[in-house]
mmCIF file of C-alpha atoms in Angstrom:
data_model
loop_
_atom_site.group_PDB
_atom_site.id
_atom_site.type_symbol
_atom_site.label_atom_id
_atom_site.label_comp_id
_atom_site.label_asym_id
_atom_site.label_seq_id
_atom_site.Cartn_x
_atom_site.Cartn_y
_atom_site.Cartn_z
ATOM 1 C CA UNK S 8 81.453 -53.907 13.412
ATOM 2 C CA UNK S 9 79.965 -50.937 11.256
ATOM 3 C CA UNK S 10 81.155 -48.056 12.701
ATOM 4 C CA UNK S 11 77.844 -45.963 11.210
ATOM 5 C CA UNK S 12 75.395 -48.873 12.673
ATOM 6 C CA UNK S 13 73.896 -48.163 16.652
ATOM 7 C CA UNK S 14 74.950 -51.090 18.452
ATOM 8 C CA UNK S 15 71.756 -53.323 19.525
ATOM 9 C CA UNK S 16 72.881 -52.859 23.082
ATOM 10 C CA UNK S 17 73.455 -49.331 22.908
ATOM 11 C CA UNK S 18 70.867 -47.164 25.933
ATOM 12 C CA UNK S 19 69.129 -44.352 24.908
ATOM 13 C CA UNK S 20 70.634 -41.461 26.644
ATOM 14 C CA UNK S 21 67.989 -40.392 28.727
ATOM 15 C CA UNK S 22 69.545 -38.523 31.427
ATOM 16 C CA UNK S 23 72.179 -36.788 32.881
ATOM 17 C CA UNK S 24 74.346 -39.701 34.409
ATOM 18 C CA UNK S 25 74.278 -41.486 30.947
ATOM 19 C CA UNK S 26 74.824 -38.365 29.300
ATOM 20 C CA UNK S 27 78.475 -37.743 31.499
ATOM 21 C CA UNK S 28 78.964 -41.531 30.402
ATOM 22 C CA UNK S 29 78.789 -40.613 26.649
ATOM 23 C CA UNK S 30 80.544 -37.247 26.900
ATOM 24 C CA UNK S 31 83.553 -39.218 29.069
ATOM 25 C CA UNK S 32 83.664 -41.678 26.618
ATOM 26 C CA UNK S 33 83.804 -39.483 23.596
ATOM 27 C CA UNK S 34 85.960 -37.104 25.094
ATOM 28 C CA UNK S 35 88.549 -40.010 25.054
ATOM 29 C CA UNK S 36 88.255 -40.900 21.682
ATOM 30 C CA UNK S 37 88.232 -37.606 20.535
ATOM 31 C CA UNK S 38 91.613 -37.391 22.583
ATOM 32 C CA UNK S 39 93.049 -40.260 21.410
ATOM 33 C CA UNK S 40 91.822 -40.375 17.583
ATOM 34 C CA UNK S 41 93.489 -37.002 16.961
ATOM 35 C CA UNK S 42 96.120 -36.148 19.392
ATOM 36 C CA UNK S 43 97.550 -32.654 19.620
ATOM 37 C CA UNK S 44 96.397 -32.138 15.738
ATOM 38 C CA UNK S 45 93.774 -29.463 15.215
ATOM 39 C CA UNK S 46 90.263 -30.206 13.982
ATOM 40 C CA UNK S 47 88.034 -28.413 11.624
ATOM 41 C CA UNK S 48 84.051 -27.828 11.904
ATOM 42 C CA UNK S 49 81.300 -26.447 9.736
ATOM 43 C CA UNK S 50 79.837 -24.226 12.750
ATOM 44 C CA UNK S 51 76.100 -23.293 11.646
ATOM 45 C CA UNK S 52 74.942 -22.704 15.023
ATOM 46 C CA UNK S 53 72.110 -25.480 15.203
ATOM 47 C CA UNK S 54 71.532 -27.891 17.585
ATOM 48 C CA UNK S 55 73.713 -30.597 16.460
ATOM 49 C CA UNK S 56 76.826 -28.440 15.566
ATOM 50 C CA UNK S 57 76.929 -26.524 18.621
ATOM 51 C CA UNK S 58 76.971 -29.894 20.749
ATOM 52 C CA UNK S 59 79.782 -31.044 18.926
ATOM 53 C CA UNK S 60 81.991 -27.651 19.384
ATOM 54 C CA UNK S 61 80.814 -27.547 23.044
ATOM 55 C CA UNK S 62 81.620 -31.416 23.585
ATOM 56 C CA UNK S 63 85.529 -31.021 21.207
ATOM 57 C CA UNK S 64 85.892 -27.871 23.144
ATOM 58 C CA UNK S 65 85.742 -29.745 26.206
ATOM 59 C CA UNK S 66 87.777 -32.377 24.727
ATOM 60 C CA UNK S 67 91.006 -30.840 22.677
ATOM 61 C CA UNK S 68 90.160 -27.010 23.692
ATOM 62 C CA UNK S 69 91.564 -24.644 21.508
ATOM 63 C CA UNK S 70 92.873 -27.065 18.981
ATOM 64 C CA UNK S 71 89.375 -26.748 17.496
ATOM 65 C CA UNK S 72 88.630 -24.551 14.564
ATOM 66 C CA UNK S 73 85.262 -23.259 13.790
ATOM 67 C CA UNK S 74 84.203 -21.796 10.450
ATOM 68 C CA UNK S 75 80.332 -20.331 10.483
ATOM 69 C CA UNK S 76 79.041 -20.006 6.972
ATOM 70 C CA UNK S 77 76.336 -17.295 6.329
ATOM 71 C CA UNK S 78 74.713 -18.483 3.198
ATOM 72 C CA UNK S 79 71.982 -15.899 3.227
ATOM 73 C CA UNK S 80 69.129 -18.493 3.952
ATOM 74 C CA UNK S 81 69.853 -18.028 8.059
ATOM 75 C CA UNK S 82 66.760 -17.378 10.141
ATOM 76 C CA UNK S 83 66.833 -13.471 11.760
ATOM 77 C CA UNK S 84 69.360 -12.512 13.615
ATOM 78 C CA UNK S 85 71.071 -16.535 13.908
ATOM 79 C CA UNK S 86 74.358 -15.437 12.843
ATOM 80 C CA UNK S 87 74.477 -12.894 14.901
ATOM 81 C CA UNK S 88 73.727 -15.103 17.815
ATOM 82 C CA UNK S 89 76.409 -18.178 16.733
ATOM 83 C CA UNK S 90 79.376 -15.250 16.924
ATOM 84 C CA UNK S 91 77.630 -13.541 20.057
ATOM 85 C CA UNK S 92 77.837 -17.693 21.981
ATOM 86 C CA UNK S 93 80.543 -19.349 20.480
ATOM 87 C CA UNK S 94 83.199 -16.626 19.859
ATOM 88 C CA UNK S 95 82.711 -14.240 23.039
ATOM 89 C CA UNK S 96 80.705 -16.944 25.554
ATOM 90 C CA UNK S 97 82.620 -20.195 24.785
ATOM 91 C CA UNK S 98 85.603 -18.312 23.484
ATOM 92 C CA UNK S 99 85.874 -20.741 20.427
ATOM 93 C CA UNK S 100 88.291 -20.046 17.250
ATOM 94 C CA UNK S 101 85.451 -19.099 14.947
ATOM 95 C CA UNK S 102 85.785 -17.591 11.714
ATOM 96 C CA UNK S 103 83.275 -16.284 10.052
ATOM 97 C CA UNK S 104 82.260 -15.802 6.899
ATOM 98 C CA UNK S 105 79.328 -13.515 4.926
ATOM 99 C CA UNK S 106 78.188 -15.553 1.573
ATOM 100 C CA UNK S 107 75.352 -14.397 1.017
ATOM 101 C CA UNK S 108 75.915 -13.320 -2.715
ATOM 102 C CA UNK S 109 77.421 -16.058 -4.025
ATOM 103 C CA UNK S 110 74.481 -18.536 -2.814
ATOM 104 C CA UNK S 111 71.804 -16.236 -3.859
ATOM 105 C CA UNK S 112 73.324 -15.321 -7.592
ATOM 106 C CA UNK S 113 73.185 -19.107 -7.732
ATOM 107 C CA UNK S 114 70.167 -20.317 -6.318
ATOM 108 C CA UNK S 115 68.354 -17.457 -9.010
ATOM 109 C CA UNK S 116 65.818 -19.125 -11.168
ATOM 110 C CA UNK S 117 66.519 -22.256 -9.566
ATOM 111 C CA UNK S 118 62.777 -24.321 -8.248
ATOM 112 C CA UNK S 119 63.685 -27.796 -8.192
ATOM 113 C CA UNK S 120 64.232 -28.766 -4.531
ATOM 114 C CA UNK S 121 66.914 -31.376 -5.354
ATOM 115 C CA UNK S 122 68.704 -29.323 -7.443
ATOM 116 C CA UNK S 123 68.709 -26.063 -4.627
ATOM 117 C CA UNK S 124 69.961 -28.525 -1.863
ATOM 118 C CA UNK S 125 73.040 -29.705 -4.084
ATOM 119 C CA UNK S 126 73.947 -26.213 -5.223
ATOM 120 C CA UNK S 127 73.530 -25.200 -1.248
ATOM 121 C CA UNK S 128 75.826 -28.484 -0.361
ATOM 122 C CA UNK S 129 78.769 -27.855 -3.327
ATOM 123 C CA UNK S 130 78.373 -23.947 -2.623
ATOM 124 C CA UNK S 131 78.689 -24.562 1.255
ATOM 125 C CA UNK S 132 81.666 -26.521 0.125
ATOM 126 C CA UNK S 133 83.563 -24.166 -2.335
ATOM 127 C CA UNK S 134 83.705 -21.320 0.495
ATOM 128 C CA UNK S 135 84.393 -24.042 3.475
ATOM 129 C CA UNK S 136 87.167 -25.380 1.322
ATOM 130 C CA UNK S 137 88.010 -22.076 0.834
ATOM 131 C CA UNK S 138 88.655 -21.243 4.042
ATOM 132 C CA UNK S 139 90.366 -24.187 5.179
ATOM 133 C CA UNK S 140 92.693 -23.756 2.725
ATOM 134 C CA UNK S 141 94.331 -20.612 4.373
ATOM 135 C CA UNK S 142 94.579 -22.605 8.177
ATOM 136 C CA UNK S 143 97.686 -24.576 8.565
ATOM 137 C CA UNK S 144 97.787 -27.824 10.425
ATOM 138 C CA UNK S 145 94.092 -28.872 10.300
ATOM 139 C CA UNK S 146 94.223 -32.864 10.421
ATOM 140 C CA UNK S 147 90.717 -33.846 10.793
ATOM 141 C CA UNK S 148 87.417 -32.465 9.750
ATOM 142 C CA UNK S 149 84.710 -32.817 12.563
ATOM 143 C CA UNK S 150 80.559 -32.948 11.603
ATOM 144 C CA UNK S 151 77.306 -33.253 13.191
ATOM 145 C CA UNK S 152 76.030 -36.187 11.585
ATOM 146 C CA UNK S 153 73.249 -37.687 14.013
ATOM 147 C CA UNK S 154 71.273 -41.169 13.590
ATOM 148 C CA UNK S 155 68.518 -40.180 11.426
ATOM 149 C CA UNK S 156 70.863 -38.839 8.708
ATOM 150 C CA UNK S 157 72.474 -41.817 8.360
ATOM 151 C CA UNK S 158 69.376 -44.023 8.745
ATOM 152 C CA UNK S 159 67.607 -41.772 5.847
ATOM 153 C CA UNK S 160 70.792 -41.081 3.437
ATOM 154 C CA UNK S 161 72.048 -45.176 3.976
ATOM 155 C CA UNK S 162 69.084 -46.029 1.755
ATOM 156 C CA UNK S 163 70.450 -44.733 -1.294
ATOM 157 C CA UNK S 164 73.004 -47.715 -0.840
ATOM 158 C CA UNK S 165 70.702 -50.411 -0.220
ATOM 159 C CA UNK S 166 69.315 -49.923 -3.531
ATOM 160 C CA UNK S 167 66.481 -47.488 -2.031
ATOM 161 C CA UNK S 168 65.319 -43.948 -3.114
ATOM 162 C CA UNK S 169 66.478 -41.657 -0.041
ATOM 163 C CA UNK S 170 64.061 -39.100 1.592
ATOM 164 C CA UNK S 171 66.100 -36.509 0.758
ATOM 165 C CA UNK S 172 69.939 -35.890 0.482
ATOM 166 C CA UNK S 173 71.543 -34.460 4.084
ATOM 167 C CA UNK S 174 73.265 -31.397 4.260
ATOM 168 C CA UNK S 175 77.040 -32.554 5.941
ATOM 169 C CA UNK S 176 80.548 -31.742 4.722
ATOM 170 C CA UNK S 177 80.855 -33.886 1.790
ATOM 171 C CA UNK S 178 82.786 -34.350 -1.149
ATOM 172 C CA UNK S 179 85.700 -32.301 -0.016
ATOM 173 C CA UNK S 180 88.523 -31.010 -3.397
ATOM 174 C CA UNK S 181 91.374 -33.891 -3.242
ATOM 175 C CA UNK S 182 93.665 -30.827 -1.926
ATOM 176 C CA UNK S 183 92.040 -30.886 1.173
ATOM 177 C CA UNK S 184 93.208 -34.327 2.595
ATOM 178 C CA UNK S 185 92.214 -35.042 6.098
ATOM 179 C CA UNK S 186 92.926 -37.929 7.967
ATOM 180 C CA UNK S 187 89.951 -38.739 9.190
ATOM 181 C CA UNK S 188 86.381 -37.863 10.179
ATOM 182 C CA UNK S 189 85.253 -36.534 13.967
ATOM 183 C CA UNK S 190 81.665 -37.361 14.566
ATOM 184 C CA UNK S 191 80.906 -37.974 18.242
ATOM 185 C CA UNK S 192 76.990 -37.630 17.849
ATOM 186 C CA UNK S 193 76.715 -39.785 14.888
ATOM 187 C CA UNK S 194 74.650 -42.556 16.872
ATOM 188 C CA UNK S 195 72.807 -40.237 18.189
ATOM 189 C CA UNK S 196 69.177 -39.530 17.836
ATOM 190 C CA UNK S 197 67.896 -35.585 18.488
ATOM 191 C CA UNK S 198 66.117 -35.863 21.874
ATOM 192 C CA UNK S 199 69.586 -37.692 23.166
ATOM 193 C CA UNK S 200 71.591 -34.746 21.135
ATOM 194 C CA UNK S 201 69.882 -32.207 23.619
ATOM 195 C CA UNK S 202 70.092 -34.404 26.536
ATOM 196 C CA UNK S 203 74.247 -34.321 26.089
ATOM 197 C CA UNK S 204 73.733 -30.802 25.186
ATOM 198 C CA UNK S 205 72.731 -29.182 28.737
ATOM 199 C CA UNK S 206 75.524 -32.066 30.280
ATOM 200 C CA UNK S 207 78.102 -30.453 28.170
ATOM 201 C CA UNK S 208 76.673 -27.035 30.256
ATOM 202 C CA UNK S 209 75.056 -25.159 27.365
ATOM 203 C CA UNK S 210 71.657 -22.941 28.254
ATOM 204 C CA UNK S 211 68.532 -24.635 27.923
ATOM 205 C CA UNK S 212 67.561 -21.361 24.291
ATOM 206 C CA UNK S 213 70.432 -23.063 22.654
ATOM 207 C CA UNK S 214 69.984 -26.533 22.948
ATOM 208 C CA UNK S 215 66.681 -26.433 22.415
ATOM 209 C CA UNK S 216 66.877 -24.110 20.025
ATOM 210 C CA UNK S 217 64.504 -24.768 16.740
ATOM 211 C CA UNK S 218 66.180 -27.364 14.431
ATOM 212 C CA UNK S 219 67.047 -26.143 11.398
ATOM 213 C CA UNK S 220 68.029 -27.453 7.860
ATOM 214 C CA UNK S 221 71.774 -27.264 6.807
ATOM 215 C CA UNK S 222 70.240 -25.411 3.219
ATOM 216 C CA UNK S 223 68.151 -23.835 5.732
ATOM 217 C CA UNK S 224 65.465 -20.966 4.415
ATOM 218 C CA UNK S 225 66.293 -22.266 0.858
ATOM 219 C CA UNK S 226 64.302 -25.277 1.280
ATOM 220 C CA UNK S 227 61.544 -23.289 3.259
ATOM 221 C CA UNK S 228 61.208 -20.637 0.454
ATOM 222 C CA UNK S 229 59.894 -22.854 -2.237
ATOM 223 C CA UNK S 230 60.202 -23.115 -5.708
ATOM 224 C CA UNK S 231 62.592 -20.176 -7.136
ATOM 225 C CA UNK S 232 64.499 -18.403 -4.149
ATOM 226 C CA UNK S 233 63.840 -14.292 -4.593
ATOM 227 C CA UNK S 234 65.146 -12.031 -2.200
ATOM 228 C CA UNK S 235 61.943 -10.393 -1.559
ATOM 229 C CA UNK S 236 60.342 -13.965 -1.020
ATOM 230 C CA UNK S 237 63.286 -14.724 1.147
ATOM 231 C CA UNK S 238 63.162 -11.582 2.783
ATOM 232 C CA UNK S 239 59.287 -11.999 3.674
ATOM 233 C CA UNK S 240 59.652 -15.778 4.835
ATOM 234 C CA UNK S 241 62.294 -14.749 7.206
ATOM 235 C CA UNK S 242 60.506 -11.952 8.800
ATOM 236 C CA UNK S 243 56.966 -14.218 9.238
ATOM 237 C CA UNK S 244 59.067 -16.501 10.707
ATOM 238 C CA UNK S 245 60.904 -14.452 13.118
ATOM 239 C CA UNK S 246 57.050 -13.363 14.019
ATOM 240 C CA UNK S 247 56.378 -17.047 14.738
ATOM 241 C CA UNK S 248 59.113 -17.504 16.615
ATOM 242 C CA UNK S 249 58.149 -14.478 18.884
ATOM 243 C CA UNK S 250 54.550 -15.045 19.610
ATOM 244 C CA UNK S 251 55.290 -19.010 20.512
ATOM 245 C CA UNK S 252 57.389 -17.715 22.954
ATOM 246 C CA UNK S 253 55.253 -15.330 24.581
ATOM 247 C CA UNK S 254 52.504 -18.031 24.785
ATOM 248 C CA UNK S 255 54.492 -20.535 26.191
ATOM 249 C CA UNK S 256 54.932 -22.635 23.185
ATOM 250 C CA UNK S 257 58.381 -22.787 22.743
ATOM 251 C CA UNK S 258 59.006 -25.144 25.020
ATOM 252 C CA UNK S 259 56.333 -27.493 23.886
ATOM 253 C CA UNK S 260 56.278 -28.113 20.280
ATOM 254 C CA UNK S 261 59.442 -29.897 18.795
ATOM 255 C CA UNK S 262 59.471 -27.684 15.633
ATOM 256 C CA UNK S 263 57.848 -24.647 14.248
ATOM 257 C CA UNK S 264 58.538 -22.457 11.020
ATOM 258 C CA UNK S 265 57.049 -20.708 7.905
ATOM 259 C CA UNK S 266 57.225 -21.707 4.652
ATOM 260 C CA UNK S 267 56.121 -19.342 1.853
ATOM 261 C CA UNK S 268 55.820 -20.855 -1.678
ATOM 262 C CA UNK S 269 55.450 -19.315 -4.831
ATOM 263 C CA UNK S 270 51.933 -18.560 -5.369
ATOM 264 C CA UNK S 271 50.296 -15.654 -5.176
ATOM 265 C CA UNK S 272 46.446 -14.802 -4.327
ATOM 266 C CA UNK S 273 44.679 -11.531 -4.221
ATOM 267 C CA UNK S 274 43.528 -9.762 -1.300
ATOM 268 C CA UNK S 275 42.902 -6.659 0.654
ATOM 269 C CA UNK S 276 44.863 -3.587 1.295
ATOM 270 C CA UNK S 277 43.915 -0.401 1.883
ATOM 271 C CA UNK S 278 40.942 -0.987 0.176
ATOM 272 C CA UNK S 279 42.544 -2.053 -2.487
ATOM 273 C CA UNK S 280 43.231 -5.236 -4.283
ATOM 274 C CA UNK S 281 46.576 -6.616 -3.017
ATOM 275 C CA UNK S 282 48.462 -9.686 -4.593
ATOM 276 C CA UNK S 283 50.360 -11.904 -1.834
ATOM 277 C CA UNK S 284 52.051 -14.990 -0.946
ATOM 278 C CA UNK S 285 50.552 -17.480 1.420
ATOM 279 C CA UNK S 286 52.534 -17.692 4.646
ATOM 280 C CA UNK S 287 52.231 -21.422 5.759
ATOM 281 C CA UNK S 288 52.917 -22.372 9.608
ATOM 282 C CA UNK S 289 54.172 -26.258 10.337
ATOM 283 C CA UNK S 290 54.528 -27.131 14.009
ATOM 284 C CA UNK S 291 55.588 -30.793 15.292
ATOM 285 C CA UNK S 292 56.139 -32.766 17.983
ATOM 286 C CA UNK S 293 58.550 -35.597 17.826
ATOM 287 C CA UNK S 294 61.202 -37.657 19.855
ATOM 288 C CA UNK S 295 63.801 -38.796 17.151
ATOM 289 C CA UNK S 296 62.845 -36.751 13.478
ATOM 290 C CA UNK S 297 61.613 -40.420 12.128
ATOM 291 C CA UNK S 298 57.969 -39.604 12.422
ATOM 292 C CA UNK S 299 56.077 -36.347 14.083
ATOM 293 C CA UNK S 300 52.582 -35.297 14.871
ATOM 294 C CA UNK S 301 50.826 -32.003 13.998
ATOM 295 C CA UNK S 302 50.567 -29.767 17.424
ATOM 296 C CA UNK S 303 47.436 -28.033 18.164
ATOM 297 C CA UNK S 304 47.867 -24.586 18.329
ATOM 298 C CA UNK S 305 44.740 -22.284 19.951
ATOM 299 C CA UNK S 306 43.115 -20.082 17.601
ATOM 300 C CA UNK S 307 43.555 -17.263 19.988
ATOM 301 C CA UNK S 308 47.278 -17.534 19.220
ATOM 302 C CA UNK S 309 46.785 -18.188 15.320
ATOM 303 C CA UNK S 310 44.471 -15.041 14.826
ATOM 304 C CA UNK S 311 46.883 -13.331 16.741
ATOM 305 C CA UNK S 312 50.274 -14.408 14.630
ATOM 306 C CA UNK S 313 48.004 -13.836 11.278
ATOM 307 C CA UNK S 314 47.200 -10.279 12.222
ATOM 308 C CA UNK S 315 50.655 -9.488 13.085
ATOM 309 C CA UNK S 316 52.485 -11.216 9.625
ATOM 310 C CA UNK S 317 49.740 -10.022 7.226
ATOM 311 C CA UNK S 318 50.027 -6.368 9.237
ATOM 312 C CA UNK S 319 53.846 -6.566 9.429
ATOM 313 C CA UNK S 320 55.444 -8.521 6.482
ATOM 314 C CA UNK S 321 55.235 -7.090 2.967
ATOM 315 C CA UNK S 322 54.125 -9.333 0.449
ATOM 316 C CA UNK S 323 51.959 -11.654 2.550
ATOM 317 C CA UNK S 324 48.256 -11.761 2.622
ATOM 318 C CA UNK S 325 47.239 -14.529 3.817
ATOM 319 C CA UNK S 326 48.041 -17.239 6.731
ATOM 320 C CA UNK S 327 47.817 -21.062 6.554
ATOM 321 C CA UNK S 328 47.980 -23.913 9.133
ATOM 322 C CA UNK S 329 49.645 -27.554 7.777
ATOM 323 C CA UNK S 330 48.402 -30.307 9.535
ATOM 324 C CA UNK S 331 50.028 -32.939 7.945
ATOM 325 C CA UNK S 332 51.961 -35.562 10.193
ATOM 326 C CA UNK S 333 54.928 -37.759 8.681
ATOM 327 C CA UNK S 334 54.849 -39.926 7.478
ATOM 328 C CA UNK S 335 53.037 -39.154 4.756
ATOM 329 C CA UNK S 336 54.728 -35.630 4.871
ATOM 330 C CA UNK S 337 58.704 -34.880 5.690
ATOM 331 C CA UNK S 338 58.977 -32.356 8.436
ATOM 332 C CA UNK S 339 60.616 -29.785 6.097
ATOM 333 C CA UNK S 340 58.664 -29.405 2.493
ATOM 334 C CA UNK S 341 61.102 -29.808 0.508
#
C-alpha cells in the first residue's frame, strides 16, 4: 500500500471521538516507529506544525526537539507568539533562531516567484541543517506535511506541471542522515488538522490561527522583496488581522491577508502628490485548500480597514479587494 495515498476507507475526522481515535493511533506509531530516539521538527508556529509538536509531545514528551526559524518574512509579532506557547505554555525544547539577514541579503533583487520559494526552501535548509548539526542523538526528522501537499506536489511525478512547489524539510546535506521521516498528519486534510488540534487540547487562536505559507510574507510581497515593501505588507496586514477580529470575522472566513506588489500609483498626501503601493486584501472560505470561495466582506468594515492602512502604513495609498475564487486563482499569489 502507498504509504503517501489516503486509504479509500479512511473517515473524515469530523469530530472529537474520531479525532481521540487518530491521535491514539498515531501516538502508537509514533511510539513504536522511533523508540526512546529523539525527533527533530521545523517549528514555524502554523497550524500544521504546532499540531504535530502538540500531538509528538503527547506522544515521546521531551524526546522532541523543536527548532523555530525566523526568516524575516513572519507576520507581526508570530515569533514572538511560537516562543511565548510552545517554550513557556507547552514547555517544548525549542530553539530558536533569528535569520532574518541571511534570507533577506538573498532574496534582494530576486522577482521570480519560483525562484524566491527555492531560495526560501534551500535557505530554510542551510540554517535548519545548521542547527541540527550541533544536537546529538536526533534519529528522525518529523514534518507537517498534510493531504493537499502531497496531492498538489505528487503531480510533478505523474508527468504533470505542479501548482506550486511546497515548503517542507527537503533535500537534507548527506551528513545529516536520519532514519526516517515522522509525519502523523500527512493524510490529513486542514479542516481535520484543526479538528485533532483542539483534541490534542490546544486553544481554539492557535488552531485556528490564519494559515500561513512556509516562505511566508515572501510570496505575499511580490515581485522583488524590499524591506520597506516588506515592512509595509506586514504592518497592513497586522491591521487586517485586527479589524476582522473586532468585527467578528475571524472566526468566519478560512483565510485573510495582504499582499502588496510592486507597483506604484500616485495619490494624495497632505495635499500633495504621494506615490504608493496598492495594498490588496484576499479573504476565503474553504474546507480542504483544494478550491475556496471569495467571502463577502461589508463595506462598513472595508472603508474602515482602508482608512486605517492608508492613515497608518507608510508607503500605501491605496486599498484593493480580490475576488477571485480558485480555481482559476491559488489562494496565495504566488
Amino acid at each position: 500500500m502507498d504509504n503517501n495515498k489516503r486509504p479509500e476507507s479512511m473517515e473524515r475526522i469530523t469530530n472529537q471521538v474520531l479525532a481521540n481515535a487518530f491521535i491514539d493511533e498515531q501516538i502508537r506509531e509514533v511510539r513504536a516507529q522511533v523508540g526512546n530516539k529523539k525527533v527533530l521538527l521545523a517549528l514555524s508556529g502554523g497550524v500544521d506544525s504546532s499540531v504535530v509538536a502538540a500531538l509528538l509531545i503527547k506522544a515521546i514528551g521531551k524526546q522532541l526537539v523543536c527548532v523555530h526559524v525566523n526568516h524575516g518574512l513572519m507576520r507581526k509579532g508570530e515569533s514572538e507568539q511560537v516562543i511565548e506557547v510552545f517554550r513557556n505554555q507547552l514547555d517544548a525544547n525549542l530553539i530558536y533562531v533569528d535569520a532574518t539577514d541571511r534570507f533577506l541579503n538573498l532574496l534582494a533583487g530576486v522577482s521570480d516567484p519560483e525562484q524566491k520559494r527555492k531560495i526560501i526552501g534551500a535557505e530554510f535548509i542551510n540554517v535548519f541543517a545548521d542547527e541540527a548539526r550541533g544536537l546529538d542523538g536526533v534519529a528522525f526528522l518529523a514534518q507537517g506535511t498534510i493531504y493537499p501537499d502531497i496531492l498538489e506536489s505528487i503531480k510533478q511525478a505523474e508527468g504533470k506541471k505542479a501548482v506550486k512547489s511546497h515548503h517542507n524539510v527537503g533535500g537534507l546535506p548527506e551528513d545529516l542522515k536520519f532514519e526516517g521521516l515522522v509525519e502523523p498528519i500527512k493524510l490529513l486534510f486542514k479542516d481535520e488538522v484543526r479538528v485533532v488540534g483542539e483534541a490534542l487540547g490546544l486553544s481554539h487562536e492557535m488552531v485556528y490561527r490564519q494559515p500561513f505559507p512556509g516562505p511566508g510574507l515572501g510570496v505575499r510581497c511580490l515581485g522583488a522583496i524590499t524591506r520597506d515593501r516588506l515592512h509595509a505588507l506586514r504592518e497592513a496586514d497586522a491591521i487586517l488581522r485586527e479589524e476582522f477580529a473586532n468585527c467578528g470575522l475571524a472566526g468566519k472566513v478560512w483565510q485573510y491577508f495582504v499582499v502588496v506588489p510592486d507597483i506604484k500609483s500616485v495619490g494624495v498626501k497632505d495635499e500633495s502628490r504621494y506615490e504608493g503601493w496598492p495594498a490588496i486584501i484576499r479573504a476565503v472560505n474553504t474546507t480542504d485548500a483544494m478550491t475556496a470561495t471569495v467571502e463577502e466582506i461589508p463595506y462598513a468594515v472595508l472603508h474602515k480597514i482602508t482608512a486605517r492602512i492608508t492613515a497608518e502604513v507608510e508607503g500605501i495609498n491605496r486599498v484593493l479587494m480580490d475576488l477571485t475564487p480558485k480555481p482559476v486563482g491559488t489562494i496565495e499569489w504566488e
